[in-house]
mmCIF file of C-alpha atoms in Angstrom:
data_model
loop_
_atom_site.group_PDB
_atom_site.id
_atom_site.type_symbol
_atom_site.label_atom_id
_atom_site.label_comp_id
_atom_site.label_asym_id
_atom_site.label_seq_id
_atom_site.Cartn_x
_atom_site.Cartn_y
_atom_site.Cartn_z
ATOM 1 C CA MET O 226 -14.604 2.798 30.383
ATOM 2 C CA ARG O 227 -17.699 0.655 30.739
ATOM 3 C CA ARG O 228 -17.505 -3.075 28.987
ATOM 4 C CA LEU O 229 -20.466 -4.106 26.930
ATOM 5 C CA ALA O 230 -22.645 -6.709 29.576
ATOM 6 C CA PRO O 231 -21.697 -10.123 28.567
ATOM 7 C CA MET O 232 -25.878 -11.416 27.289
ATOM 8 C CA CYS O 233 -24.958 -7.971 24.958
ATOM 9 C CA LEU O 234 -22.121 -9.193 23.339
ATOM 10 C CA ALA O 235 -23.880 -12.500 23.412
ATOM 11 C CA LEU O 236 -26.626 -10.588 21.105
ATOM 12 C CA ALA O 237 -24.575 -8.940 19.214
ATOM 13 C CA ALA O 238 -22.331 -12.522 18.130
ATOM 14 C CA ALA O 239 -26.020 -13.318 16.550
ATOM 15 C CA LEU O 240 -26.531 -10.394 14.774
ATOM 16 C CA LEU O 241 -23.252 -11.111 13.310
ATOM 17 C CA GLY O 242 -22.259 -14.054 13.389
ATOM 18 C CA CYS O 243 -23.100 -14.779 9.501
ATOM 19 C CA SER O 244 -22.196 -12.497 8.036
ATOM 20 C CA SER O 245 -21.070 -12.271 4.928
ATOM 21 C CA GLY O 246 -18.610 -10.158 4.869
ATOM 22 C CA SER O 247 -14.734 -10.130 6.163
ATOM 23 C CA GLY O 248 -12.081 -8.274 7.505
ATOM 24 C CA PRO O 249 -9.779 -7.280 10.394
ATOM 25 C CA SER O 250 -10.427 -6.434 13.363
ATOM 26 C CA ALA O 251 -11.631 -2.621 14.289
ATOM 27 C CA GLY O 252 -7.756 -2.362 14.877
ATOM 28 C CA GLY O 253 -7.283 -3.166 11.470
ATOM 29 C CA ALA O 254 -4.713 -5.829 12.520
ATOM 30 C CA PRO O 255 -3.700 -8.268 9.421
ATOM 31 C CA ALA O 256 -4.438 -12.420 9.097
ATOM 32 C CA GLY O 257 -3.481 -14.530 7.369
ATOM 33 C CA PRO O 258 -3.386 -18.442 7.253
ATOM 34 C CA SER O 259 -4.324 -19.842 11.511
ATOM 35 C CA GLU O 260 -3.003 -22.264 12.910
ATOM 36 C CA ASN O 261 -3.728 -24.168 15.819
ATOM 37 C CA PRO O 262 -2.144 -22.522 19.231
ATOM 38 C CA VAL O 263 0.607 -24.660 20.948
ATOM 39 C CA THR O 264 1.100 -24.952 24.874
ATOM 40 C CA SER O 265 4.088 -24.306 26.310
ATOM 41 C CA SER O 266 4.420 -27.763 26.501
ATOM 42 C CA GLY O 267 4.191 -28.463 23.182
ATOM 43 C CA SER O 268 0.562 -29.716 22.859
ATOM 44 C CA ALA O 269 -2.153 -28.014 21.380
ATOM 45 C CA VAL O 270 -4.759 -25.669 23.069
ATOM 46 C CA LYS O 271 -7.662 -27.109 22.668
ATOM 47 C CA PRO O 272 -10.785 -24.409 22.847
ATOM 48 C CA GLN O 273 -13.749 -24.682 23.836
ATOM 49 C CA VAL O 274 -16.686 -25.933 22.232
ATOM 50 C CA THR O 275 -19.339 -23.215 21.715
ATOM 51 C CA PHE O 276 -22.713 -23.243 20.905
ATOM 52 C CA GLY O 277 -22.758 -21.182 18.587
ATOM 53 C CA GLU O 278 -20.599 -23.251 16.086
ATOM 54 C CA ARG O 279 -22.770 -26.303 16.919
ATOM 55 C CA LEU O 280 -26.053 -24.061 16.152
ATOM 56 C CA PRO O 281 -27.433 -25.269 12.075
ATOM 57 C CA ILE O 282 -27.065 -21.763 11.029
ATOM 58 C CA ALA O 283 -23.331 -22.035 11.981
ATOM 59 C CA ARG O 284 -23.645 -24.391 8.554
ATOM 60 C CA TYR O 285 -23.562 -20.982 6.725
ATOM 61 C CA SER O 286 -20.971 -18.739 8.721
ATOM 62 C CA TYR O 287 -17.227 -19.013 7.377
ATOM 63 C CA THR O 288 -14.587 -21.286 9.203
ATOM 64 C CA ALA O 289 -11.850 -19.652 10.726
ATOM 65 C CA ASP O 290 -9.763 -21.010 7.951
ATOM 66 C CA GLU O 291 -12.011 -18.971 4.936
ATOM 67 C CA SER O 292 -12.293 -15.632 7.560
ATOM 68 C CA ALA O 293 -8.685 -16.085 7.781
ATOM 69 C CA PHE O 294 -7.840 -16.650 3.828
ATOM 70 C CA ILE O 295 -10.346 -13.494 3.054
ATOM 71 C CA GLU O 296 -8.637 -11.566 5.480
ATOM 72 C CA SER O 297 -5.159 -12.338 4.411
ATOM 73 C CA ALA O 298 -6.673 -11.725 0.231
ATOM 74 C CA GLN O 299 -7.579 -8.354 1.717
ATOM 75 C CA GLN O 300 -4.082 -7.826 3.380
ATOM 76 C CA VAL O 301 -2.566 -8.305 -0.223
ATOM 77 C CA LEU O 302 -5.066 -5.949 -1.978
ATOM 78 C CA THR O 303 -4.316 -3.171 0.383
ATOM 79 C CA LYS O 304 -0.273 -3.619 0.099
ATOM 80 C CA ARG O 305 -0.987 -3.687 -4.003
ATOM 81 C CA CYS O 306 -3.034 -0.499 -3.725
ATOM 82 C CA LEU O 307 -0.351 1.391 -1.499
ATOM 83 C CA ARG O 308 2.527 0.104 -3.578
ATOM 84 C CA THR O 309 0.954 2.063 -6.195
ATOM 85 C CA TYR O 310 1.144 5.705 -3.598
ATOM 86 C CA GLY O 311 5.098 5.137 -3.370
ATOM 87 C CA ILE O 312 4.414 3.203 0.040
ATOM 88 C CA THR O 313 5.655 -0.058 1.525
ATOM 89 C CA TYR O 314 3.694 -1.868 4.109
ATOM 90 C CA GLU O 315 4.431 -5.557 4.861
ATOM 91 C CA PRO O 316 1.347 -7.086 7.117
ATOM 92 C CA ALA O 317 2.608 -8.850 10.100
ATOM 93 C CA LYS O 318 2.080 -12.592 9.832
ATOM 94 C CA ARG O 319 -1.583 -13.279 11.742
ATOM 95 C CA GLU O 320 -0.703 -14.651 15.395
ATOM 96 C CA ALA O 321 -2.572 -18.423 16.429
ATOM 97 C CA GLU O 322 -5.499 -17.653 18.146
ATOM 98 C CA THR O 323 -4.980 -18.613 21.565
ATOM 99 C CA SER O 324 -8.331 -18.151 23.213
ATOM 100 C CA THR O 325 -10.336 -20.516 24.894
ATOM 101 C CA SER O 326 -12.935 -18.711 26.077
ATOM 102 C CA ALA O 327 -16.494 -20.210 26.166
ATOM 103 C CA ASP O 328 -19.403 -20.283 24.522
ATOM 104 C CA ARG O 329 -21.811 -16.852 26.054
ATOM 105 C CA ARG O 330 -25.081 -16.625 23.697
ATOM 106 C CA TYR O 331 -26.860 -19.011 26.667
ATOM 107 C CA GLY O 332 -24.963 -16.286 29.820
ATOM 108 C CA LEU O 333 -22.066 -18.187 30.943
ATOM 109 C CA SER O 334 -21.219 -21.694 31.089
ATOM 110 C CA SER O 335 -18.056 -22.056 32.215
ATOM 111 C CA ALA O 336 -16.950 -22.308 35.765
ATOM 112 C CA SER O 337 -13.633 -21.091 35.091
ATOM 113 C CA GLU O 338 -14.215 -17.970 33.955
ATOM 114 C CA ALA O 339 -17.571 -17.321 36.301
ATOM 115 C CA ALA O 340 -14.574 -17.788 39.277
ATOM 116 C CA ARG O 341 -11.857 -15.524 37.500
ATOM 117 C CA LEU O 342 -14.144 -13.091 35.481
ATOM 118 C CA GLY O 343 -17.202 -12.989 37.046
ATOM 119 C CA TYR O 344 -20.134 -11.379 34.546
ATOM 120 C CA HIS O 345 -17.029 -9.804 32.547
ATOM 121 C CA PRO O 346 -16.378 -10.702 28.983
ATOM 122 C CA ASP O 347 -12.631 -12.151 28.409
ATOM 123 C CA LEU O 348 -11.544 -9.761 26.133
ATOM 124 C CA GLY O 349 -7.743 -10.221 25.537
ATOM 125 C CA PRO O 350 -5.014 -8.173 24.187
ATOM 126 C CA LEU O 351 -6.458 -4.850 21.588
ATOM 127 C CA PRO O 352 -5.238 -5.995 18.749
ATOM 128 C CA ALA O 353 -2.374 -3.850 16.791
ATOM 129 C CA GLY O 354 -3.193 -1.735 14.082
ATOM 130 C CA PRO O 355 -0.690 -1.494 10.958
ATOM 131 C CA ASP O 356 3.102 -0.152 11.574
ATOM 132 C CA LEU O 357 3.096 2.770 9.893
ATOM 133 C CA PRO O 358 3.962 6.743 10.184
ATOM 134 C CA GLU O 359 0.629 9.020 10.495
ATOM 135 C CA ASP O 360 0.102 10.385 6.743
ATOM 136 C CA ALA O 361 0.753 6.590 5.679
ATOM 137 C CA LEU O 362 -2.311 5.387 7.904
ATOM 138 C CA ARG O 363 -5.291 8.269 5.908
ATOM 139 C CA VAL O 364 -3.964 5.896 3.310
ATOM 140 C CA PHE O 365 -4.731 2.520 4.191
ATOM 141 C CA TYR O 366 -7.818 4.496 6.563
ATOM 142 C CA GLY O 367 -9.080 7.104 4.027
ATOM 143 C CA ASN O 368 -11.966 9.021 5.771
ATOM 144 C CA ARG O 369 -13.143 5.519 6.854
ATOM 145 C CA GLY O 370 -16.040 6.126 9.369
ATOM 146 C CA ALA O 371 -16.694 9.792 8.695
ATOM 147 C CA GLU O 372 -20.719 10.448 7.016
ATOM 148 C CA PRO O 373 -20.990 10.819 2.988
ATOM 149 C CA GLY O 374 -20.029 14.583 2.308
ATOM 150 C CA THR O 375 -18.782 15.734 5.145
ATOM 151 C CA ALA O 376 -15.813 14.737 5.424
ATOM 152 C CA GLU O 377 -13.120 16.857 2.642
ATOM 153 C CA LYS O 378 -11.419 14.341 0.562
ATOM 154 C CA VAL O 379 -7.816 12.156 1.995
ATOM 155 C CA VAL O 380 -5.102 14.080 -0.474
ATOM 156 C CA TYR O 381 -1.628 12.143 -0.248
ATOM 157 C CA LYS O 382 1.076 13.713 -2.748
ATOM 158 C CA GLY O 383 -1.238 15.078 -4.875
ATOM 159 C CA ARG O 384 -3.304 12.020 -5.482
ATOM 160 C CA GLU O 385 -6.815 11.078 -4.222
ATOM 161 C CA VAL O 386 -7.077 8.038 -1.846
ATOM 162 C CA PRO O 387 -10.062 6.096 -1.455
ATOM 163 C CA ARG O 388 -12.470 7.535 0.519
ATOM 164 C CA ASN O 389 -12.022 4.155 3.153
ATOM 165 C CA GLY O 390 -8.899 4.467 2.037
ATOM 166 C CA CYS O 391 -6.846 1.481 0.285
ATOM 167 C CA PHE O 392 -8.195 -0.986 3.534
ATOM 168 C CA GLY O 393 -11.553 -0.341 2.572
ATOM 169 C CA GLN O 394 -11.154 -0.484 -0.975
ATOM 170 C CA SER O 395 -9.679 -3.498 -0.647
ATOM 171 C CA VAL O 396 -12.472 -5.483 1.296
ATOM 172 C CA ALA O 397 -15.553 -3.873 -1.365
ATOM 173 C CA GLN O 398 -13.551 -5.501 -3.934
ATOM 174 C CA LEU O 399 -14.029 -8.601 -3.095
ATOM 175 C CA ALA O 400 -16.963 -7.710 -1.652
ATOM 176 C CA LYS O 401 -19.084 -6.637 -4.710
ATOM 177 C CA LYS O 402 -17.330 -9.828 -6.597
ATOM 178 C CA TYR O 403 -18.152 -12.251 -4.279
ATOM 179 C CA ASP O 404 -20.903 -11.332 -1.413
ATOM 180 C CA ALA O 405 -24.231 -12.679 -1.583
ATOM 181 C CA PRO O 406 -25.752 -9.498 0.656
ATOM 182 C CA GLU O 407 -29.484 -11.003 0.913
ATOM 183 C CA ALA O 408 -28.498 -14.692 0.852
ATOM 184 C CA ALA O 409 -26.708 -13.229 4.060
ATOM 185 C CA GLU O 410 -28.859 -11.356 5.555
ATOM 186 C CA ILE O 411 -31.389 -14.382 5.947
ATOM 187 C CA ALA O 412 -28.736 -16.458 7.360
ATOM 188 C CA ARG O 413 -28.382 -13.339 10.027
ATOM 189 C CA GLY O 414 -32.019 -13.194 10.458
ATOM 190 C CA ILE O 415 -32.346 -16.468 10.900
ATOM 191 C CA SER O 416 -29.639 -16.315 13.878
ATOM 192 C CA THR O 417 -30.854 -13.762 16.382
ATOM 193 C CA GLN O 418 -34.080 -14.201 15.675
ATOM 194 C CA SER O 419 -33.925 -18.025 16.138
ATOM 195 C CA TYR O 420 -32.454 -16.626 19.347
ATOM 196 C CA LYS O 421 -35.524 -14.301 21.165
ATOM 197 C CA ASP O 422 -37.436 -16.968 20.435
ATOM 198 C CA SER O 423 -35.870 -19.110 21.653
ATOM 199 C CA LEU O 424 -36.240 -17.744 25.053
ATOM 200 C CA THR O 425 -40.228 -18.055 24.837
ATOM 201 C CA GLU O 426 -39.962 -21.991 24.568
ATOM 202 C CA PRO O 427 -42.130 -23.674 27.256
ATOM 203 C CA LYS O 428 -38.844 -26.317 27.701
ATOM 204 C CA VAL O 429 -36.399 -22.569 28.305
ATOM 205 C CA LYS O 430 -39.411 -21.256 30.694
ATOM 206 C CA GLU O 431 -39.308 -24.830 32.568
ATOM 207 C CA GLY O 432 -35.547 -24.438 32.335
ATOM 208 C CA PHE O 433 -35.573 -20.457 33.057
ATOM 209 C CA ARG O 434 -37.199 -21.411 36.332
ATOM 210 C CA ASN O 435 -35.800 -24.451 37.791
ATOM 211 C CA TRP O 436 -32.463 -22.991 37.188
ATOM 212 C CA SER O 437 -34.223 -19.489 39.252
ATOM 213 C CA ALA O 438 -35.234 -21.685 41.888
ATOM 214 C CA CYS O 439 -31.528 -23.168 42.711
ATOM 215 C CA MET O 440 -30.433 -19.932 42.288
ATOM 216 C CA ARG O 441 -32.958 -18.529 45.133
ATOM 217 C CA SER O 442 -32.051 -22.019 46.981
ATOM 218 C CA SER O 443 -27.907 -20.050 47.268
ATOM 219 C CA GLY O 444 -29.567 -16.748 48.399
ATOM 220 C CA PHE O 445 -29.894 -15.182 44.656
ATOM 221 C CA ARG O 446 -33.645 -14.103 43.585
ATOM 222 C CA TYR O 447 -32.871 -13.528 39.406
ATOM 223 C CA ALA O 448 -35.630 -14.793 37.633
ATOM 224 C CA THR O 449 -33.593 -15.890 34.406
ATOM 225 C CA PRO O 450 -30.215 -15.779 33.730
ATOM 226 C CA LEU O 451 -30.182 -12.671 31.437
ATOM 227 C CA GLU O 452 -30.597 -10.630 34.621
ATOM 228 C CA PRO O 453 -27.278 -11.013 36.337
ATOM 229 C CA ALA O 454 -25.328 -9.890 33.611
ATOM 230 C CA ASN O 455 -27.661 -6.524 33.055
ATOM 231 C CA ASN O 456 -26.850 -5.897 36.578
ATOM 232 C CA LYS O 457 -25.144 -2.405 36.745
ATOM 233 C CA GLU O 458 -23.343 -3.673 39.685
ATOM 234 C CA PHE O 459 -22.151 -6.463 37.638
ATOM 235 C CA GLN O 460 -20.797 -3.763 34.926
ATOM 236 C CA ARG O 461 -17.906 -1.752 36.349
ATOM 237 C CA GLU O 462 -14.236 -2.040 35.751
ATOM 238 C CA ASP O 463 -13.528 -3.685 39.064
ATOM 239 C CA ILE O 464 -15.047 -8.018 39.238
ATOM 240 C CA SER O 465 -16.555 -8.189 43.330
ATOM 241 C CA ALA O 466 -16.168 -11.147 45.051
ATOM 242 C CA LYS O 467 -20.315 -10.981 44.953
ATOM 243 C CA GLU O 468 -20.387 -10.521 41.204
ATOM 244 C CA LYS O 469 -17.854 -13.770 41.564
ATOM 245 C CA GLU O 470 -19.990 -15.820 43.344
ATOM 246 C CA THR O 471 -23.466 -14.790 41.397
ATOM 247 C CA ALA O 472 -21.447 -16.363 38.316
ATOM 248 C CA ARG O 473 -20.061 -19.522 40.056
ATOM 249 C CA ALA O 474 -23.765 -19.871 41.837
ATOM 250 C CA ASP O 475 -25.677 -19.274 37.962
ATOM 251 C CA VAL O 476 -23.284 -21.354 35.810
ATOM 252 C CA ARG O 477 -23.802 -24.343 38.794
ATOM 253 C CA CYS O 478 -27.614 -23.844 39.002
ATOM 254 C CA LYS O 479 -27.046 -24.801 34.695
ATOM 255 C CA GLU O 480 -25.395 -27.668 34.801
ATOM 256 C CA LYS O 481 -28.293 -28.946 37.722
ATOM 257 C CA THR O 482 -30.870 -28.196 35.835
ATOM 258 C CA ASP O 483 -28.953 -28.989 32.364
ATOM 259 C CA LEU O 484 -30.639 -25.389 31.297
ATOM 260 C CA LEU O 485 -28.301 -25.103 28.828
ATOM 261 C CA ASP O 486 -28.494 -27.994 26.664
ATOM 262 C CA ILE O 487 -32.551 -27.824 27.064
ATOM 263 C CA TRP O 488 -31.754 -23.831 25.509
ATOM 264 C CA PHE O 489 -29.613 -25.505 23.160
ATOM 265 C CA LYS O 490 -31.698 -28.452 21.214
ATOM 266 C CA ALA O 491 -34.956 -25.897 21.836
ATOM 267 C CA GLU O 492 -32.958 -23.166 18.929
ATOM 268 C CA SER O 493 -31.481 -25.914 17.423
ATOM 269 C CA ALA O 494 -35.402 -26.775 16.484
ATOM 270 C CA LEU O 495 -36.622 -23.094 15.243
ATOM 271 C CA GLN O 496 -33.581 -22.518 13.529
ATOM 272 C CA LYS O 497 -33.726 -26.313 11.486
ATOM 273 C CA ALA O 498 -37.201 -25.079 10.477
ATOM 274 C CA GLU O 499 -35.611 -21.704 9.428
ATOM 275 C CA ILE O 500 -33.438 -23.980 7.340
ATOM 276 C CA ASP O 501 -35.340 -25.881 6.057
ATOM 277 C CA LYS O 502 -37.834 -22.777 5.257
ATOM 278 C CA ASN O 503 -35.113 -20.904 3.050
ATOM 279 C CA SER O 504 -32.688 -23.395 1.988
ATOM 280 C CA GLU O 505 -32.415 -22.579 -1.840
ATOM 281 C CA THR O 506 -31.172 -18.663 -1.012
ATOM 282 C CA LEU O 507 -28.690 -20.350 1.484
ATOM 283 C CA LYS O 508 -27.062 -22.220 -0.714
ATOM 284 C CA GLU O 509 -26.259 -19.732 -2.450
ATOM 285 C CA LEU O 510 -24.510 -17.785 0.134
ATOM 286 C CA LEU O 511 -22.707 -21.487 0.785
ATOM 287 C CA THR O 512 -21.782 -20.832 -2.958
ATOM 288 C CA ALA O 513 -21.019 -17.824 -2.298
ATOM 289 C CA HIS O 514 -17.951 -18.576 0.412
ATOM 290 C CA ARG O 515 -16.597 -20.708 -1.255
ATOM 291 C CA LYS O 516 -15.986 -18.547 -4.898
ATOM 292 C CA LYS O 517 -14.616 -16.135 -2.140
ATOM 293 C CA THR O 518 -12.828 -18.295 -0.846
ATOM 294 C CA GLU O 519 -11.422 -19.446 -3.507
ATOM 295 C CA ALA O 520 -10.931 -16.275 -4.512
ATOM 296 C CA ALA O 521 -8.957 -14.998 -1.837
ATOM 297 C CA ARG O 522 -6.664 -18.223 -1.619
ATOM 298 C CA ARG O 523 -5.640 -17.357 -5.721
ATOM 299 C CA ILE O 524 -5.013 -13.316 -4.090
ATOM 300 C CA VAL O 525 -2.949 -15.257 -1.062
ATOM 301 C CA ALA O 526 -0.439 -17.454 -3.229
ATOM 302 C CA GLU O 527 0.114 -14.808 -5.697
ATOM 303 C CA GLY O 528 0.784 -11.708 -3.460
#
């Protein structure tokens, strides 16, 4: 299966990073309050600082701990719903986040990842789904993903199941009460548009030219750092020596030209201007996040 190009993933992160919704991974893995991961020596693992987390709009996203509590609350509500169908479900304990992958909002930024993965994303292991029999999974998920009116109703032991299952119902239950979709859309739009607009900023364009010149001196001809990640040759399943060599030169030239810092500062300025224009609406989003997190904590405490 072909993997998504890293720059596509970066843009996807820009599109989704400020969502007011929250839920587990696509596999439906349960979640709980996170803890700091540790190495085998007992010292804390320090995830790499990401550009996305430092951009001004990041303030209007859920923190990792807030997301963990919301996901845990969704699992508690799902457990309660399943119980009404006579299904026993115990969410697995959330494992600590151990990923130390570098941010790819501006393409590759880690020399070690470039040497190891080239432009391939560090996907990590796929999360496990809920440990339930097949018929119980239909109650958990319902007809999730089916077009309205195209799927048969799910019935379990004579009782109709919510269209998106107990889990979908639980996510919607919290969202209906606490989400601020219009404010979230504004935040999401700022995150997406600032990235697009940053590509035309004079200092960023100059940085691209300097980066391109640096790459040429190493034998690689790319006009911008967006190009190598979208090279079809580097999207194959295997990671070639040429891909790794290109990736190492990419990061080295970004460091030499200070492109990442230039790009980050340019986009930050763009975001600050838009945040100022939408400050009142974005305050509503922060309030919604706070109320939803508080509700999630109560649900988790009640079990």
